[in-house]
Amino acid sequence: MFSTKDILPLTLKNLGVKRQLAVQTIILHWPDIVGNDISLQSRPTSAKNGVLFVAVKTPVWGHHLSMLKEQLLAKIHDYLGQKLLADIKFYAGNFSNYANSIEDEPKFGVKLRSVTLSNAQCMEVKEIAHAVNDSHLRYRLQRVMVKDKKRRSLLLQEGWHQCLTCSALCPPEEKYCTSCAIDNSRRRREEIRRLLADAPWVGYIETNSCVPCTRTEYMRSKQELIQSLLYKIDPNNPNTIDISTLAMLLFRIMPENVDHENIEKTLRFIRRNRYVFAPRR
């Protein structure tokens, strides 16, 4: 009996579908790859630019699995038979939004078997599998691809749609898939940090008028900038611009209101918090 790791390196080495099929294999066979305990607490949702995005039930589990990242990557690559991923990003998410939850429904298997692929889809599967000489491997490859295409068709019937940025599917209420949504949020936070670096006193309403964002994104960006300055500033010999910027961020004061008292309060804040929080990696 052949496993997925027997199929992928032999059949997809020179095919453009290699990475796409590998990602779907990870999603479909996650419990087999990481084990039942971890699969009950986490679910892969998508991959982009060599990064696998995995939803976890709680931030605690996200932290725990981050510590096991290298082991998980090794298990994934061993299952696939080759290295296709560079990193894994964990985030707390609502599992009810993901395709795996639909697959957990008792009737999912029945629904999946009832899906009929179009002639074009069947031809695509046959054309890709035709490159495989070994009949057993070709059969296994066709099964994986047919299951993936049926799964996508079923999700589309359930109201899922294609992400506005890429080809991944996302729930009816979302515009972007997980990886694209994370990328978009990251870019917005970068813009917010640049804005706050230039105008540290602005609040959420003013920021949102310049960079449309959620309040959570604003607060996270502000905290990231505060932490960056917190570890950059030497409280015994502070840079005037940096310490003034931090004071304006902390107390939401205009440049003309940065006085000796506010600088002293900021220095006390630095000494009190410098070693409380570890810097972000």
CSV table of C-alpha atoms in Angstrom, one decimal:
chain,number,residue,atom,x,y,z
A,1,MET,CA,0.0,0.0,0.0
A,2,PHE,CA,1.4,3.4,-1.0
A,3,SER,CA,1.2,6.5,1.2
A,4,THR,CA,1.0,10.1,0.1
A,5,LYS,CA,4.8,10.5,0.7
A,6,ASP,CA,5.3,7.7,-1.9
A,7,ILE,CA,3.2,9.6,-4.5
A,8,LEU,CA,4.2,13.3,-4.3
A,9,PRO,CA,8.0,13.2,-4.9
A,10,LEU,CA,7.7,10.6,-7.7
A,11,THR,CA,4.7,12.1,-9.6
A,12,LEU,CA,4.7,15.8,-8.9
A,13,LYS,CA,8.3,16.8,-9.0
A,14,ASN,CA,8.0,18.8,-12.2
A,15,LEU,CA,4.3,19.6,-12.1
A,16,GLY,CA,2.9,23.0,-11.1
A,17,VAL,CA,0.3,21.3,-8.9
A,18,LYS,CA,2.9,19.9,-6.5
A,19,ARG,CA,2.6,22.5,-3.8
A,20,GLN,CA,-1.2,22.9,-4.1
A,21,LEU,CA,-1.8,19.2,-3.8
A,22,ALA,CA,0.7,18.9,-0.9
A,23,VAL,CA,-1.2,21.6,1.0
A,24,GLN,CA,-4.5,19.8,0.4
A,25,THR,CA,-2.9,16.6,1.6
A,26,ILE,CA,-1.8,18.3,4.8
A,27,ILE,CA,-5.3,19.6,5.4
A,28,LEU,CA,-7.0,16.3,4.6
A,29,HIS,CA,-4.6,14.1,6.6
A,30,TRP,CA,-3.7,16.4,9.5
A,31,PRO,CA,-4.7,13.9,12.2
A,32,ASP,CA,-2.4,11.2,10.6
A,33,ILE,CA,0.5,13.7,10.4
A,34,VAL,CA,0.4,15.2,13.9
A,35,GLY,CA,-1.6,12.7,15.9
A,36,ASN,CA,-5.1,12.8,17.5
A,37,ASP,CA,-4.3,15.0,20.5
A,38,ILE,CA,-2.8,17.8,18.5
A,39,SER,CA,-5.4,17.5,15.7
A,40,LEU,CA,-8.2,18.0,18.2
A,41,GLN,CA,-6.7,21.4,19.2
A,42,SER,CA,-5.5,22.6,15.8
A,43,ARG,CA,-6.4,22.6,12.1
A,44,PRO,CA,-4.4,23.8,9.1
A,45,THR,CA,-6.4,26.2,7.0
A,46,SER,CA,-4.1,27.3,4.1
A,47,ALA,CA,-0.6,27.9,3.0
A,48,LYS,CA,1.1,30.8,1.2
A,49,ASN,CA,4.7,31.5,0.2
A,50,GLY,CA,5.9,28.4,2.0
A,51,VAL,CA,4.1,29.2,5.3
A,52,LEU,CA,1.4,26.9,6.7
A,53,PHE,CA,-1.4,28.7,8.6
A,54,VAL,CA,-2.8,26.6,11.5
A,55,ALA,CA,-5.8,27.6,13.6
A,56,VAL,CA,-5.7,26.6,17.2
A,57,LYS,CA,-8.5,26.6,19.8
A,58,THR,CA,-6.7,28.8,22.3
A,59,PRO,CA,-3.7,31.1,22.4
A,60,VAL,CA,-2.2,28.7,25.0
A,61,TRP,CA,-2.3,25.9,22.4
A,62,GLY,CA,-0.8,28.3,19.9
A,63,HIS,CA,2.2,29.0,22.2
A,64,HIS,CA,2.6,25.3,23.0
A,65,LEU,CA,2.6,24.3,19.3
A,66,SER,CA,5.0,27.1,18.5
A,67,MET,CA,7.5,25.4,20.8
A,68,LEU,CA,7.0,22.2,18.8
A,69,LYS,CA,7.2,23.9,15.4
A,70,GLU,CA,10.4,22.2,14.2
A,71,GLN,CA,9.0,18.8,15.2
A,72,LEU,CA,5.8,19.4,13.3
A,73,LEU,CA,7.6,20.6,10.2
A,74,ALA,CA,9.7,17.4,10.3
A,75,LYS,CA,6.5,15.3,10.6
A,76,ILE,CA,4.9,17.1,7.7
A,77,HIS,CA,8.0,16.8,5.5
A,78,ASP,CA,8.4,13.2,6.4
A,79,TYR,CA,4.7,12.5,5.4
A,80,LEU,CA,5.1,14.4,2.1
A,81,GLY,CA,8.5,12.9,1.4
A,82,GLN,CA,10.0,16.4,0.7
A,83,LYS,CA,10.5,19.8,2.2
A,84,LEU,CA,7.8,22.2,0.9
A,85,LEU,CA,7.3,24.5,3.9
A,86,ALA,CA,9.6,27.0,5.6
A,87,ASP,CA,7.4,28.0,8.5
A,88,ILE,CA,4.2,27.4,10.4
A,89,LYS,CA,2.1,30.3,11.9
A,90,PHE,CA,-0.4,29.5,14.6
A,91,TYR,CA,-3.4,31.7,15.4
A,92,ALA,CA,-6.5,31.4,17.6
A,93,GLY,CA,-9.5,30.9,15.4
A,94,ASN,CA,-13.1,29.7,15.5
A,95,PHE,CA,-13.2,26.2,14.1
A,96,SER,CA,-16.8,26.6,12.9
A,97,ASN,CA,-15.5,28.8,10.1
A,98,TYR,CA,-13.2,26.2,8.6
A,99,ALA,CA,-13.8,23.4,6.0
A,100,ASN,CA,-12.6,20.8,8.5
A,101,SER,CA,-15.6,21.5,10.7
A,102,ILE,CA,-17.9,20.8,7.7
A,103,GLU,CA,-16.0,17.5,7.2
A,104,ASP,CA,-16.7,16.6,10.9
A,105,GLU,CA,-20.4,16.6,10.2
A,106,PRO,CA,-21.9,13.1,10.2
A,107,LYS,CA,-23.4,13.6,6.7
A,108,PHE,CA,-20.2,15.0,5.1
A,109,GLY,CA,-19.1,11.6,3.8
A,110,VAL,CA,-22.5,11.0,2.2
A,111,LYS,CA,-22.5,14.5,0.7
A,112,LEU,CA,-19.0,14.0,-0.6
A,113,ARG,CA,-19.9,10.7,-2.3
A,114,SER,CA,-22.8,12.3,-4.0
A,115,VAL,CA,-20.7,15.0,-5.7
A,116,THR,CA,-20.2,14.5,-9.4
A,117,LEU,CA,-17.2,16.0,-11.1
A,118,SER,CA,-17.6,17.7,-14.5
A,119,ASN,CA,-16.0,16.3,-17.6
A,120,ALA,CA,-13.4,19.0,-17.5
A,121,GLN,CA,-12.5,18.2,-13.9
A,122,CYS,CA,-12.2,14.5,-14.7
A,123,MET,CA,-10.0,15.3,-17.8
A,124,GLU,CA,-7.7,17.5,-15.7
A,125,VAL,CA,-7.2,14.7,-13.1
A,126,LYS,CA,-6.4,12.2,-15.9
A,127,GLU,CA,-4.0,14.5,-17.7
A,128,ILE,CA,-2.0,15.1,-14.5
A,129,ALA,CA,-2.0,11.5,-13.5
A,130,HIS,CA,-1.1,10.4,-17.0
A,131,ALA,CA,2.5,11.5,-16.3
A,132,VAL,CA,2.8,8.7,-13.7
A,133,ASN,CA,4.0,5.4,-15.2
A,134,ASP,CA,3.3,3.2,-12.1
A,135,SER,CA,-0.3,2.1,-12.2
A,136,HIS,CA,-0.6,1.8,-8.4
A,137,LEU,CA,0.8,5.3,-7.8
A,138,ARG,CA,-1.3,6.7,-10.6
A,139,TYR,CA,-4.4,5.3,-8.9
A,140,ARG,CA,-3.5,6.8,-5.5
A,141,LEU,CA,-2.8,10.2,-7.0
A,142,GLN,CA,-6.1,10.2,-8.8
A,143,ARG,CA,-7.9,9.4,-5.6
A,144,VAL,CA,-6.3,12.3,-3.7
A,145,MET,CA,-7.1,14.7,-6.5
A,146,VAL,CA,-10.7,13.5,-7.0
A,147,LYS,CA,-11.3,13.8,-3.2
A,148,ASP,CA,-9.9,17.4,-3.2
A,149,LYS,CA,-12.0,18.5,-6.2
A,150,LYS,CA,-15.1,17.0,-4.7
A,151,ARG,CA,-14.3,18.7,-1.4
A,152,ARG,CA,-14.0,22.1,-3.1
A,153,SER,CA,-17.2,21.5,-5.1
A,154,LEU,CA,-19.0,20.6,-1.9
A,155,LEU,CA,-17.7,23.7,-0.1
A,156,LEU,CA,-18.9,25.8,-3.0
A,157,GLN,CA,-22.3,24.3,-2.7
A,158,GLU,CA,-22.3,25.1,1.0
A,159,GLY,CA,-21.8,28.8,0.1
A,160,TRP,CA,-18.0,29.1,0.3
A,161,HIS,CA,-16.4,31.2,-2.4
A,162,GLN,CA,-13.0,32.0,-3.8
A,163,CYS,CA,-10.8,34.5,-1.9
A,164,LEU,CA,-10.6,37.9,-3.5
A,165,THR,CA,-6.9,37.7,-3.6
A,166,CYS,CA,-6.0,34.0,-4.3
A,167,SER,CA,-7.7,30.7,-5.4
A,168,ALA,CA,-8.3,29.4,-1.8
A,169,LEU,CA,-11.9,29.0,-0.6
A,170,CYS,CA,-13.2,30.9,2.3
A,171,PRO,CA,-16.5,30.9,4.3
A,172,PRO,CA,-19.6,32.9,3.0
A,173,GLU,CA,-19.1,35.7,5.6
A,174,GLU,CA,-15.4,36.3,4.7
A,175,LYS,CA,-13.9,38.1,1.8
A,176,TYR,CA,-10.4,36.7,2.2
A,177,CYS,CA,-8.9,33.3,3.1
A,178,THR,CA,-7.0,33.0,6.3
A,179,SER,CA,-3.5,33.6,4.8
A,180,CYS,CA,-4.6,36.6,2.8
A,181,ALA,CA,-6.5,38.1,5.7
A,182,ILE,CA,-3.4,37.8,7.9
A,183,ASP,CA,-1.2,39.4,5.1
A,184,ASN,CA,-3.7,42.2,4.8
A,185,SER,CA,-3.8,42.8,8.5
A,186,ARG,CA,0.0,42.7,8.7
A,187,ARG,CA,0.3,45.4,5.9
A,188,ARG,CA,-2.3,47.6,7.7
A,189,ARG,CA,-0.3,47.3,11.0
A,190,GLU,CA,2.9,48.3,9.2
A,191,GLU,CA,1.1,51.4,7.8
A,192,ILE,CA,-0.3,52.2,11.3
A,193,ARG,CA,3.1,51.9,12.9
A,194,ARG,CA,4.6,54.3,10.3
A,195,LEU,CA,1.7,56.7,11.0
A,196,LEU,CA,2.2,56.5,14.8
A,197,ALA,CA,6.0,56.9,14.4
A,198,ASP,CA,5.3,60.3,12.6
A,199,ALA,CA,2.3,61.3,14.8
A,200,PRO,CA,2.4,59.3,18.0
A,201,TRP,CA,-0.4,61.2,19.7
A,202,VAL,CA,-3.2,60.2,17.2
A,203,GLY,CA,-6.0,58.0,18.5
A,204,TYR,CA,-8.0,55.3,16.8
A,205,ILE,CA,-10.5,57.5,15.1
A,206,GLU,CA,-7.9,59.7,13.5
A,207,THR,CA,-5.8,56.6,12.5
A,208,ASN,CA,-8.8,54.9,11.0
A,209,SER,CA,-9.5,57.9,8.8
A,210,CYS,CA,-6.1,57.5,7.3
A,211,VAL,CA,-5.6,53.8,7.4
A,212,PRO,CA,-9.0,51.9,7.6
A,213,CYS,CA,-8.5,49.3,10.3
A,214,THR,CA,-10.1,47.7,13.3
A,215,ARG,CA,-9.5,49.0,16.8
A,216,THR,CA,-7.7,45.7,17.6
A,217,GLU,CA,-5.3,46.3,14.8
A,218,TYR,CA,-4.7,49.9,16.0
A,219,MET,CA,-4.0,48.8,19.6
A,220,ARG,CA,-1.8,46.0,18.5
A,221,SER,CA,0.3,48.3,16.2
A,222,LYS,CA,0.6,50.8,19.0
A,223,GLN,CA,1.7,48.2,21.5
A,224,GLU,CA,4.3,46.8,19.0
A,225,LEU,CA,5.7,50.3,18.5
A,226,ILE,CA,5.8,50.9,22.3
A,227,GLN,CA,7.6,47.6,22.8
A,228,SER,CA,10.1,48.4,20.1
A,229,LEU,CA,10.9,51.7,21.7
A,230,LEU,CA,10.9,50.1,25.2
A,231,TYR,CA,13.9,47.9,24.2
A,232,LYS,CA,15.6,50.5,22.1
A,233,ILE,CA,15.8,53.3,24.6
A,234,ASP,CA,18.6,53.3,27.2
A,235,PRO,CA,17.0,54.8,30.3
A,236,ASN,CA,20.4,56.0,31.5
A,237,ASN,CA,21.1,57.8,28.3
A,238,PRO,CA,17.9,58.2,26.3
A,239,ASN,CA,17.7,59.5,22.8
A,240,THR,CA,15.6,62.7,22.9
A,241,ILE,CA,13.5,61.9,19.9
A,242,ASP,CA,12.8,58.3,20.9
A,243,ILE,CA,11.9,59.1,24.5
A,244,SER,CA,9.6,62.0,23.4
A,245,THR,CA,7.9,59.6,20.9
A,246,LEU,CA,7.3,57.1,23.6
A,247,ALA,CA,5.9,59.7,25.9
A,248,MET,CA,3.5,60.9,23.2
A,249,LEU,CA,2.4,57.3,22.6
A,250,LEU,CA,1.9,56.4,26.2
A,251,PHE,CA,0.1,59.6,27.3
A,252,ARG,CA,-1.4,60.7,23.9
A,253,ILE,CA,0.1,64.2,24.3
A,254,MET,CA,1.1,66.7,21.6
A,255,PRO,CA,4.8,67.5,21.0
A,256,GLU,CA,4.4,70.9,22.8
A,257,ASN,CA,3.2,69.1,25.9
A,258,VAL,CA,6.2,66.8,26.3
A,259,ASP,CA,7.8,68.3,29.4
A,260,HIS,CA,10.3,67.2,32.1
A,261,GLU,CA,7.5,65.5,34.1
A,262,ASN,CA,6.3,63.4,31.2
A,263,ILE,CA,9.8,62.4,30.3
A,264,GLU,CA,10.4,61.3,33.9
A,265,LYS,CA,7.1,59.3,33.9
A,266,THR,CA,8.2,57.7,30.6
A,267,LEU,CA,11.6,56.7,32.1
A,268,ARG,CA,9.9,55.1,35.1
A,269,PHE,CA,7.7,53.2,32.7
A,270,ILE,CA,10.7,51.9,30.8
A,271,ARG,CA,12.5,50.8,34.0
A,272,ARG,CA,9.3,49.1,35.3
A,273,ASN,CA,8.4,47.3,32.1
A,274,ARG,CA,11.7,46.8,30.3
A,275,TYR,CA,12.1,43.2,31.5
A,276,VAL,CA,8.5,42.3,32.1
A,277,PHE,CA,7.6,41.4,28.6
A,278,ALA,CA,9.9,39.5,26.3
A,279,PRO,CA,10.4,41.2,22.9
A,280,ARG,CA,8.5,39.7,19.9
A,281,ARG,CA,10.5,37.5,17.7
